PDB file of C-alpha atoms in Angstrom:
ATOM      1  CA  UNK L  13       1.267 -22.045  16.461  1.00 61.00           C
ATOM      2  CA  UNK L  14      -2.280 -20.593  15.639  1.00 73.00           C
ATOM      3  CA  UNK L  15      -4.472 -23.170  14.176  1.00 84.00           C
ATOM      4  CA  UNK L  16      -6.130 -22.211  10.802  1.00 83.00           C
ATOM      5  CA  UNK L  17      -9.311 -24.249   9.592  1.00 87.00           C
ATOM      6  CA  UNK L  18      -8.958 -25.823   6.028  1.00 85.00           C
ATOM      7  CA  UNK L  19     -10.424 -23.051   4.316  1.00 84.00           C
ATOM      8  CA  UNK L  20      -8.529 -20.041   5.679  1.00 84.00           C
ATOM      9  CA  UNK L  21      -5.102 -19.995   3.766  1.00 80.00           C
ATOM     10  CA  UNK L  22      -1.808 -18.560   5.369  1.00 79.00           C
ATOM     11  CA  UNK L  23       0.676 -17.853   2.751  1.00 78.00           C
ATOM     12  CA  UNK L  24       3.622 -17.125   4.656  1.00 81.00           C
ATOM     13  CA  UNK L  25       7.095 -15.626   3.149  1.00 87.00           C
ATOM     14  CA  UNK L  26       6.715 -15.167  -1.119  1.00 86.00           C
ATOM     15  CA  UNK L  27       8.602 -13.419  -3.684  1.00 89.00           C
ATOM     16  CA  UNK L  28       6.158 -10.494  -4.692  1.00 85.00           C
ATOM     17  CA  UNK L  29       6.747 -11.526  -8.577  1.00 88.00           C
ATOM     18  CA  UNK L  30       4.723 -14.999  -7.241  1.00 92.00           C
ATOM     19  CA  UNK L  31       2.142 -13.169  -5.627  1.00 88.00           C
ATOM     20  CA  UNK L  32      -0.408 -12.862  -8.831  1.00 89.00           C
ATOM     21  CA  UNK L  33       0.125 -17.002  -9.034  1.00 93.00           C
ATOM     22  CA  UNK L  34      -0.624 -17.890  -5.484  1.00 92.00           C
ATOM     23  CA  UNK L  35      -3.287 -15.825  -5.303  1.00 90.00           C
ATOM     24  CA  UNK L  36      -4.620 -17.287  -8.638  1.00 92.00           C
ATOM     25  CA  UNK L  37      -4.026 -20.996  -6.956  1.00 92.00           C
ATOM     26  CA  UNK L  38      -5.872 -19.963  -4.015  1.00 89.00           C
ATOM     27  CA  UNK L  39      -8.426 -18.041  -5.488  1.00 90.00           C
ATOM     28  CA  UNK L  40      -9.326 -16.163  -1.913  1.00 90.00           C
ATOM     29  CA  UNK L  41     -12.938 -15.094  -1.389  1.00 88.00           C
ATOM     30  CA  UNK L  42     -11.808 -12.348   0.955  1.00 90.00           C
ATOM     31  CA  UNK L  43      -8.653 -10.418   1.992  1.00 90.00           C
ATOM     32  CA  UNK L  44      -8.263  -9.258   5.648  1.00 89.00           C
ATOM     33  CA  UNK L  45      -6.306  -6.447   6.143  1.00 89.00           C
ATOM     34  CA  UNK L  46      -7.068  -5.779  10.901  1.00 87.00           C
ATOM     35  CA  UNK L  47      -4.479  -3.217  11.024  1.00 84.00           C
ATOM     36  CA  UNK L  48      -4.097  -2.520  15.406  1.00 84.00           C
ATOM     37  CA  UNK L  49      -3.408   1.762  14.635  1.00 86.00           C
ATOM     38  CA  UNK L  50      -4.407   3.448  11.880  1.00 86.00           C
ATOM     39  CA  UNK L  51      -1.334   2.702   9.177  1.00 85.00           C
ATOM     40  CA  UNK L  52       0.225   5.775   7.030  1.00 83.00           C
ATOM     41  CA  UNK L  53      -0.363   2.992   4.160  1.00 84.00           C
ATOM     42  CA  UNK L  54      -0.821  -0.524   3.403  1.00 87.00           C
ATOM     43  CA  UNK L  55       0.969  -2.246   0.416  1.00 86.00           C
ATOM     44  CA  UNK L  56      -1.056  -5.358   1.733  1.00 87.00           C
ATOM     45  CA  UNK L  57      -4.472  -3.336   0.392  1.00 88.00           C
ATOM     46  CA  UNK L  58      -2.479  -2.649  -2.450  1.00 86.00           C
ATOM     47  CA  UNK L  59      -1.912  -6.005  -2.824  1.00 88.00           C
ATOM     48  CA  UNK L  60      -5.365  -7.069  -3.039  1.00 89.00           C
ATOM     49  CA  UNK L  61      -6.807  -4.408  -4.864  1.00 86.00           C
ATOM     50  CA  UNK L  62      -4.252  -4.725  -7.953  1.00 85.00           C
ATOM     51  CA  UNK L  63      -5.606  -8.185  -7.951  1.00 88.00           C
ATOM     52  CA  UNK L  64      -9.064  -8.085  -7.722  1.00 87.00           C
ATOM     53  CA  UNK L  65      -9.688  -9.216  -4.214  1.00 90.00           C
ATOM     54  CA  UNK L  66     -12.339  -7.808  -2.271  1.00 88.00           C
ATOM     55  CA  UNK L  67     -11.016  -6.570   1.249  1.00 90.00           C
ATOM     56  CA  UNK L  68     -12.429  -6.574   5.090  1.00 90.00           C
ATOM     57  CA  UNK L  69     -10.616  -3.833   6.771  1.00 90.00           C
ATOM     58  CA  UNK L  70     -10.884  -1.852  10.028  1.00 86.00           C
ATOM     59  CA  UNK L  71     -11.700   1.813   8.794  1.00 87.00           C
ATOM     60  CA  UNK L  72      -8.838   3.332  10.474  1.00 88.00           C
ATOM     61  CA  UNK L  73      -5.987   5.050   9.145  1.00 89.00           C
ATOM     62  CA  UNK L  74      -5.029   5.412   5.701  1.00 88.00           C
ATOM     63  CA  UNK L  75      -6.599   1.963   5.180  1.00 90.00           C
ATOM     64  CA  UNK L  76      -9.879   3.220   5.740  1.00 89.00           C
ATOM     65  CA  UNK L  77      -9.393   5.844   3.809  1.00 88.00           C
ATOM     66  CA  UNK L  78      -8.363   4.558   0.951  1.00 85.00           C
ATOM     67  CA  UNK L  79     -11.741   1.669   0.698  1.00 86.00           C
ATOM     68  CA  UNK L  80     -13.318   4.545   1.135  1.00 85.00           C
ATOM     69  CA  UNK L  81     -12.293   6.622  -1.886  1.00 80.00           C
ATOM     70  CA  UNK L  82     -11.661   3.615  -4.267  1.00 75.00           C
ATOM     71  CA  UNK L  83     -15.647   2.322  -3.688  1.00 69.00           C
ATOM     72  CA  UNK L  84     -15.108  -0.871  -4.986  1.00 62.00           C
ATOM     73  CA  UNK L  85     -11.986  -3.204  -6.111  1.00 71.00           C
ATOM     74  CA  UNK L  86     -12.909  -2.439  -9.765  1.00 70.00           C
ATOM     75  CA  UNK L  87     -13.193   1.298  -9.328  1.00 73.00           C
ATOM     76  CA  UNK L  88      -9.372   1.085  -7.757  1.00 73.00           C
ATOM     77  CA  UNK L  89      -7.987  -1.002 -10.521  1.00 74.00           C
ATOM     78  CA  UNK L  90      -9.371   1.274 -13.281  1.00 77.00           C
ATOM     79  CA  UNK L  91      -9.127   4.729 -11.403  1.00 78.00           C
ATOM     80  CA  UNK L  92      -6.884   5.346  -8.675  1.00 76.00           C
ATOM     81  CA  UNK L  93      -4.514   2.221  -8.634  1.00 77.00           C
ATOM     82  CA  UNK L  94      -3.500   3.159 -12.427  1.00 80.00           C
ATOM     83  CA  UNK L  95      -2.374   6.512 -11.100  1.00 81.00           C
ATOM     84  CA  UNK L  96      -0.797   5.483  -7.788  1.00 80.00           C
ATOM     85  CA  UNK L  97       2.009   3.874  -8.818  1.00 79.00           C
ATOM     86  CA  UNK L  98       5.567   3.081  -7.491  1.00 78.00           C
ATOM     87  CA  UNK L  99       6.873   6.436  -9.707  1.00 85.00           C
ATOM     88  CA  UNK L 100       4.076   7.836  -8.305  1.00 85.00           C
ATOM     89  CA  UNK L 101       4.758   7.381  -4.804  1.00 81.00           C
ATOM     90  CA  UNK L 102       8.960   7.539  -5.010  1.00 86.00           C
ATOM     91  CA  UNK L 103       7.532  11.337  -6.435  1.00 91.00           C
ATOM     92  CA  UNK L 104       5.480  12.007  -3.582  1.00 87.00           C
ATOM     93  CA  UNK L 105       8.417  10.897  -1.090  1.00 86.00           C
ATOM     94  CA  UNK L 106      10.721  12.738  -2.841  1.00 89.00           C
ATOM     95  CA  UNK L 107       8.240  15.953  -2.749  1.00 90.00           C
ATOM     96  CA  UNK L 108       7.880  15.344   0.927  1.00 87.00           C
ATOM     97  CA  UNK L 109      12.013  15.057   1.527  1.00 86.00           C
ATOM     98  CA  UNK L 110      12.200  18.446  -0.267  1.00 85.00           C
ATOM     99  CA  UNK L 111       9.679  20.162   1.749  1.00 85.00           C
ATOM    100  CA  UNK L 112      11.734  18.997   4.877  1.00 85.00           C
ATOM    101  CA  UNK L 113      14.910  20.067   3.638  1.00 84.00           C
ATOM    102  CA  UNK L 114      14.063  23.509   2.597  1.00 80.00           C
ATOM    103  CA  UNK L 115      13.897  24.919   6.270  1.00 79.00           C
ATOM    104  CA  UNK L 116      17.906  23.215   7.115  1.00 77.00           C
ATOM    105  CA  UNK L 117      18.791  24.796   3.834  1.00 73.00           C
ATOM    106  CA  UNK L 118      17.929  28.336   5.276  1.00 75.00           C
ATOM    107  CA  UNK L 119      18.934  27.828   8.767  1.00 76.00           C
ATOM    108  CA  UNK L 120      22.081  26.348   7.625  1.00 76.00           C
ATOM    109  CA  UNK L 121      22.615  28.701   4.615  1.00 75.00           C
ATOM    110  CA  UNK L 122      23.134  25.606   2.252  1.00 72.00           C
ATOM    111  CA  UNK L 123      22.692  26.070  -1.163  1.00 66.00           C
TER     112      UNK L 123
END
């Protein structure tokens, strides 16, 4: 078992409806997000930035990207994380599973 010091807090399994309550109780300085490859996404960085944490990441992957673009944890909340919501992203899933489809459609002739 990895031993934490007292000020590092590991919150271990939680219901995402909790989340904005522990995070309130702790009242974290600092998120660390030290993905190992560069991630497609990260609903951990999410995470923080929909409640106001400030984030150490590495500055691969999407990850980087996206502290990149968003500038600060305000500038997220108020720009970008208003607009990338869950509707937003089932849409661009759904976009994505179209594209795919389109070239079995023709091969297989399937309307």
């Amino acid at each position: 078992m990895l031993s934490l010091p007292p000020s590092v807090k590991a919150l271990g399994a939680y219901r995402r409806e909790d989340l904005a309550d522990l995070i309130a109780d702790i009242k974290p300085n600092i998120g660390v997000v030290l993905s190992i490859w560069p991630e497609t996404w990260c609903h951990t960085l999410t995470e923080y930035l929909a409640h106001g944490v400030s984030v150490v990441a590495s500055p691969q992957g999407a990850v980087g990207v996206r502290l990149a673009e968003s500038g600060a944890v305000l500038d997220w909340q108020q720009g970008v994380g208003k607009q990338q919501t869950t509707e937003w992203m089932a849409k661009q899933y759904w976009q994505m599973y179209e594209q795919a489809w389109q070239p079995l459609r023709v091969l297989f002739r399937i309307n």
